Short mmCIF file of C-alpha atoms in Angstrom, two decimals:
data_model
loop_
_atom_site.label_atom_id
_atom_site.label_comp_id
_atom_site.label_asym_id
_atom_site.label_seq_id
_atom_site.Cartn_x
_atom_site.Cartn_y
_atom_site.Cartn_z
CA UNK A 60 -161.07 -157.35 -66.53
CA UNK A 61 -164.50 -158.51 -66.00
CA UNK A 62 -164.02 -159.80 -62.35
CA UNK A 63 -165.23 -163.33 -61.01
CA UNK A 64 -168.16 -164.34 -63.20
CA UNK A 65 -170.86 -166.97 -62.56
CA UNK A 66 -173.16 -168.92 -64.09
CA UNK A 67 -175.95 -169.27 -64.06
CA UNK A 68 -177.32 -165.97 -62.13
CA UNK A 69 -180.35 -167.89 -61.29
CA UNK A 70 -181.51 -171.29 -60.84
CA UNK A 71 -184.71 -173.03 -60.29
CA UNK A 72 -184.50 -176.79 -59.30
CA UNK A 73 -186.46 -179.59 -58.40
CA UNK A 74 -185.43 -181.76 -55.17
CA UNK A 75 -183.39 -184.30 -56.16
CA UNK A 76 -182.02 -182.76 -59.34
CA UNK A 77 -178.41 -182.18 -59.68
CA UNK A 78 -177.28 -178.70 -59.90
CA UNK A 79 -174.18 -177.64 -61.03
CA UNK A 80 -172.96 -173.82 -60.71
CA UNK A 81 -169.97 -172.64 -63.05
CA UNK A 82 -167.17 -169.94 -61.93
CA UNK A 83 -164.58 -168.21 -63.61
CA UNK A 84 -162.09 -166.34 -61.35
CA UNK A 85 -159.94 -163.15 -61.96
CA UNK A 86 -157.07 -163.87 -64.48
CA UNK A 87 -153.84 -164.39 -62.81
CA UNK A 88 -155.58 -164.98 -58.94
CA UNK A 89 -154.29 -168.01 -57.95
CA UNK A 90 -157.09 -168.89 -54.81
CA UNK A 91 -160.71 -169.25 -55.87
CA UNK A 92 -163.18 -169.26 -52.72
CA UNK A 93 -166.83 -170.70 -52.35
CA UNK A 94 -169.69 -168.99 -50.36
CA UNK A 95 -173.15 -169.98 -49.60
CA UNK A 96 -174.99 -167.03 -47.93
CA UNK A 97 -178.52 -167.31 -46.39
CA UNK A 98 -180.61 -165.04 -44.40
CA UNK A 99 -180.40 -167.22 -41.16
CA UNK A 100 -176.77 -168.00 -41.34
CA UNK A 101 -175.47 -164.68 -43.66
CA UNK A 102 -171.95 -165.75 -45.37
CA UNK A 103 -171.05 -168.86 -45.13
CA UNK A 104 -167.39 -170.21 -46.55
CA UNK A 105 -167.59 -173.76 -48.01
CA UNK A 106 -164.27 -174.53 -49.97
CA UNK A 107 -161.21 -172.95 -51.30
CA UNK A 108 -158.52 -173.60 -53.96
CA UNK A 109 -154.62 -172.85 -54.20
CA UNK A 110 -153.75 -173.03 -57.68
CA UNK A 111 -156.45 -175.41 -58.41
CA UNK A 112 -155.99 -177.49 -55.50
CA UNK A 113 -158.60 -177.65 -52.38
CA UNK A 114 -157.32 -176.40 -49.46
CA UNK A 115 -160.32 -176.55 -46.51
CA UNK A 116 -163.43 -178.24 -47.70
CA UNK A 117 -164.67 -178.01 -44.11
CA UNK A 118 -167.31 -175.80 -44.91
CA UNK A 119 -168.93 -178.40 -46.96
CA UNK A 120 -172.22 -178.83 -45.59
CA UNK A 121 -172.40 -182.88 -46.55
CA UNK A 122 -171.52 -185.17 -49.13
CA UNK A 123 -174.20 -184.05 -51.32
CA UNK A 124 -172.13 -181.03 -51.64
CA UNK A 125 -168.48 -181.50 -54.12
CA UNK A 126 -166.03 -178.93 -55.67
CA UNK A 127 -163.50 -178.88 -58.29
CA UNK A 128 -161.25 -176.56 -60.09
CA UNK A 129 -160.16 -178.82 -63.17
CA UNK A 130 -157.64 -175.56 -64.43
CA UNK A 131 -156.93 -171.79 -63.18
CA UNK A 132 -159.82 -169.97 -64.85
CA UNK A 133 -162.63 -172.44 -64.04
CA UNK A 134 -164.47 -174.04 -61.20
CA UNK A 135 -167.68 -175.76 -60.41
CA UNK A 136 -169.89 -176.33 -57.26
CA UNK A 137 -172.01 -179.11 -57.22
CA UNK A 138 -174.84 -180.30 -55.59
CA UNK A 139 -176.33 -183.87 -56.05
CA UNK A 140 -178.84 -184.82 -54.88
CA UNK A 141 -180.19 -181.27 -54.29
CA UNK A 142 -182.88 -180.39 -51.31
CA UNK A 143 -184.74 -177.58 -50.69
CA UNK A 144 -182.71 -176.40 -47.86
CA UNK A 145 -179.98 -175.46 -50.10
CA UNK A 146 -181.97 -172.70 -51.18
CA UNK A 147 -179.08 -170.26 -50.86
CA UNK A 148 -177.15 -167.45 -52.91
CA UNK A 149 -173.83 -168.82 -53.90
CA UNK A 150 -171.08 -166.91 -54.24
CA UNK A 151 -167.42 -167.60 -56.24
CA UNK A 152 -164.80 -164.71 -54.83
CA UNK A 153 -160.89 -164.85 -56.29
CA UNK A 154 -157.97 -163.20 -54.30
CA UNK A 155 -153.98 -162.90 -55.49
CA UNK A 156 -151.64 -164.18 -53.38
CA UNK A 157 -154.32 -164.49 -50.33
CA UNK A 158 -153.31 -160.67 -50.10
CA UNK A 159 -156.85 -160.16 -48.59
CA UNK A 160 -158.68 -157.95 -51.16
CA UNK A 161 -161.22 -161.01 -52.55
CA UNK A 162 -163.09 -160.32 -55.35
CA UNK A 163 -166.70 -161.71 -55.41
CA UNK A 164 -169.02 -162.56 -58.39
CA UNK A 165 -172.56 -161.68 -58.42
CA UNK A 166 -173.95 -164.97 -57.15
CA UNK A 167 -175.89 -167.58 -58.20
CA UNK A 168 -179.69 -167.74 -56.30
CA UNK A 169 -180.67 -171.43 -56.44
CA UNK A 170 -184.09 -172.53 -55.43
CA UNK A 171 -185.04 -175.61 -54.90
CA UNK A 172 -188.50 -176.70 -54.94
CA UNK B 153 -165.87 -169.68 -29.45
CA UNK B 154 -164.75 -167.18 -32.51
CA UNK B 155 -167.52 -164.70 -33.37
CA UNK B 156 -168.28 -161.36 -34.81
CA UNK B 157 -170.91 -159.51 -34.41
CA UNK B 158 -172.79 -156.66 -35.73
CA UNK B 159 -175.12 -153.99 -34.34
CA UNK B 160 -177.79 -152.11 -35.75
CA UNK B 161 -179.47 -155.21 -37.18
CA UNK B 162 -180.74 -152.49 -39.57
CA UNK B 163 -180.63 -148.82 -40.02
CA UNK B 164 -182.35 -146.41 -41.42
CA UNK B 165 -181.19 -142.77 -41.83
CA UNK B 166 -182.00 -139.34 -44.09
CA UNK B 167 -179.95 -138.19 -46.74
CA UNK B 168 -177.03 -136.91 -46.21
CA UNK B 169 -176.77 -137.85 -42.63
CA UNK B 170 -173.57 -139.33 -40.88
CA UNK B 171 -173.92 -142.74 -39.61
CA UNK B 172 -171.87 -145.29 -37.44
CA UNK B 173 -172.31 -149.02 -37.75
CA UNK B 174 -170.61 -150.98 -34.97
CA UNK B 175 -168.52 -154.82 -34.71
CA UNK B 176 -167.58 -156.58 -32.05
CA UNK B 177 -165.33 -160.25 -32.56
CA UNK B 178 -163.99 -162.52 -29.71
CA UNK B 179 -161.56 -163.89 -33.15
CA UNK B 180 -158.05 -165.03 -31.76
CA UNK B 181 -155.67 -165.08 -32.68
CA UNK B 182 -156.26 -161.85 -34.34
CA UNK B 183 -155.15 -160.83 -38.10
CA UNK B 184 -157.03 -158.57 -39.71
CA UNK B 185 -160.60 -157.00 -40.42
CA UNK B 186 -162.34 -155.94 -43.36
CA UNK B 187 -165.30 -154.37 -43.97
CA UNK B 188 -167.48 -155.27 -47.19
CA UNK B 189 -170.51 -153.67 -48.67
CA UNK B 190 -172.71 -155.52 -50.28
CA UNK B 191 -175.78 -153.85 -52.77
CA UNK B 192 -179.07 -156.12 -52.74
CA UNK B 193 -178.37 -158.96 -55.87
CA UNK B 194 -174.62 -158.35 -55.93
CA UNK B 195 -171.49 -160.12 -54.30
CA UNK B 196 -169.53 -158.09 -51.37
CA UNK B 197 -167.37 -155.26 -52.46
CA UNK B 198 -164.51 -154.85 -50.01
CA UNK B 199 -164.10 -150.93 -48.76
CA UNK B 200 -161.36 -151.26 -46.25
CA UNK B 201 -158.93 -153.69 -44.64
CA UNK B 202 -156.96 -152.74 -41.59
CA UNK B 203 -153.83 -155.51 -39.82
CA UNK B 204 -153.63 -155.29 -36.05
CA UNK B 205 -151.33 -151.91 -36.07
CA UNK B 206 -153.97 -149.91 -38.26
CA UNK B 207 -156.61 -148.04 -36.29
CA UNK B 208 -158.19 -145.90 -39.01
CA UNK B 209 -158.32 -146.33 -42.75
CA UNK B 210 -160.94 -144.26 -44.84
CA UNK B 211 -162.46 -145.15 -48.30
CA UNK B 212 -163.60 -141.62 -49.33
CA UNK B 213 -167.05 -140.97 -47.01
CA UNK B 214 -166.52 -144.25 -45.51
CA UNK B 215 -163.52 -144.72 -42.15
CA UNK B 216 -163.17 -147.71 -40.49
CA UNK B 217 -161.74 -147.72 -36.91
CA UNK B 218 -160.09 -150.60 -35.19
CA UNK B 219 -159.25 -150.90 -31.57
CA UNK B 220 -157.82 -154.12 -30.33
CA UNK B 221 -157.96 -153.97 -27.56
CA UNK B 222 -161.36 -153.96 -27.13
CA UNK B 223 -161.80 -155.89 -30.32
CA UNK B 224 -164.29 -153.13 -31.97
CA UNK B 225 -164.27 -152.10 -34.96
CA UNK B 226 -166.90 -148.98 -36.31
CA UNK B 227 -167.76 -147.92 -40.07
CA UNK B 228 -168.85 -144.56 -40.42
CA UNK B 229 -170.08 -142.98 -43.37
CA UNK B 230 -170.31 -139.17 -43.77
CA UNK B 231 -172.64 -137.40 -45.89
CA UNK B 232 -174.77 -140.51 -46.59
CA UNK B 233 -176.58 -140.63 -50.09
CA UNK B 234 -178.93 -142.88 -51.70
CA UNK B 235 -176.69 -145.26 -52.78
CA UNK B 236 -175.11 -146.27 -49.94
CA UNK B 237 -178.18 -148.21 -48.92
CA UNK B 238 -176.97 -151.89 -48.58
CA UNK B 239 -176.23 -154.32 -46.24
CA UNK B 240 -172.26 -153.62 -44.59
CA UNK B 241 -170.65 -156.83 -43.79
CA UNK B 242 -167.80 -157.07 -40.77
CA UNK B 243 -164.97 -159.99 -41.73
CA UNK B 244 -162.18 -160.91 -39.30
CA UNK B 245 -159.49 -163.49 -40.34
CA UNK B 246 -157.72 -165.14 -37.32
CA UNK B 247 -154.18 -165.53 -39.67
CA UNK B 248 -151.91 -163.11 -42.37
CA UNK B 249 -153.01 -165.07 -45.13
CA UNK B 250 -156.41 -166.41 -46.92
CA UNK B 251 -154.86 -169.57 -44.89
CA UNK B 252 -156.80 -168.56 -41.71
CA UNK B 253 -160.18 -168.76 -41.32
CA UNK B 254 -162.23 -166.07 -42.03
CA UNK B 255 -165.05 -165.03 -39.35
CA UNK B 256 -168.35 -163.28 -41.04
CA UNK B 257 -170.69 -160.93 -39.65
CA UNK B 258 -174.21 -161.00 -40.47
CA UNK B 259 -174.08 -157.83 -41.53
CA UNK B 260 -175.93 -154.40 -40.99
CA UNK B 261 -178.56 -153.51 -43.33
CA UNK B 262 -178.59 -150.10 -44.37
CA UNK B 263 -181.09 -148.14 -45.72
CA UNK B 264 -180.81 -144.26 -46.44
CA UNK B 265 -184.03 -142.26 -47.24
CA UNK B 266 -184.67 -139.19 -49.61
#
């Protein structure tokens, strides 16, 4: 398997663009988890799926901020209007049956200028 | 309020030296803890996960202790080598399932020396 994979690894925006990052989970997971991690606030959770269906979107910073998981092997994160404080490494991390062992993808570092 | 934290901030230690890094969490209620390592441009790799009745797991040179009671955890790592330099992240969930909420650390950066 070639675990969680996201797209694009690295992204250079300016303010007020929308940005739109791309995951594909683990075949056969069946939760799909979003992390933001900076160096002042480290990991951050923002949203996570059940079989395609958002569960706690509490970690959503604001309404600029929106989710989806349109089918089991795809999600997006997306940011619109985008400011320079979301300057961030995102992360997309997969689990099985919430049995605790996540699986993170190698992040996407957006920059906004 | 829920919290975990981590101490050293940042370590750094000689090759093949043993090292300890600690975590304390006020989390309740209590489900489990995990320990992730993370290498610098790459997502968290978990290396152990222990439930409430679990008070040592190892990962080859890496054992993670739990006590809680006291609600500390410790990773140590024996025989440190050059790759183990990264950044060790302390998780603690407050349910059994990915249903809880999930309390991060931010994490002990590692750095091991030739």
């Amino acid at each position: 398997d070639a675990g969680v994979i996201q797209s694009p690894r690295h992204e250079v925006t300016e303010m007020g663009q929308e940005v739109t990052l791309r995951c594909k989970p683990i075949s056969g997971h069946d939760y799909l988890f979003w992390y933001r991690q900076t160096m002042m606030r480290g990991l951050e959770l923002l949203i996570y799926f059940n079989n395609n269906v958002p569960i706690d979107d509490s970690g959503m910073p604001e309404d600029r901020f929106s989710a989806k998981m349109p089918n089991a092997s795809f999600s997006t994160l997306k940011i619109q209007p985008s400011e320079p404080r979301d300057s961030a490494v995102y992360f997309c991390a997969s689990s099985f049956r919430g049995s605790g062992g996540y699986t993170f993808g190698s992040g996407t570092r957006l920059t906004v200028v | 309020k829920n919290q975990v934290e981590q101490s050293p901030q940042s370590l750094i230690i000689l090759e093949g030296k043993n090292c300890t890094l600690q975590c304390n969490y006020t989390v309740s209620p209590f489900s489990n803890l995990r320990w992730y390592k993370q290498d610098t441009g790459r997502g968290p790799v978990s290396l152990t996960i222990m439930t409430f009745s679990e008070n040592t797991k190892s990962n080859g040179r890496y054992t993670a202790t739990l006590d809680a009671d006291t609600k500390q955890s410790s990773l140590h790592i024996t025989a440190s080598q050059l790759s183990d330099s990264a950044s060790y992240i302390c998780v603690v969930s407050d349910r059994g399932s990915t249903l809880g909420r999930l309390y991060f650390g931010r994490g002990t950066q590692l750095t091991v020396w030739p």
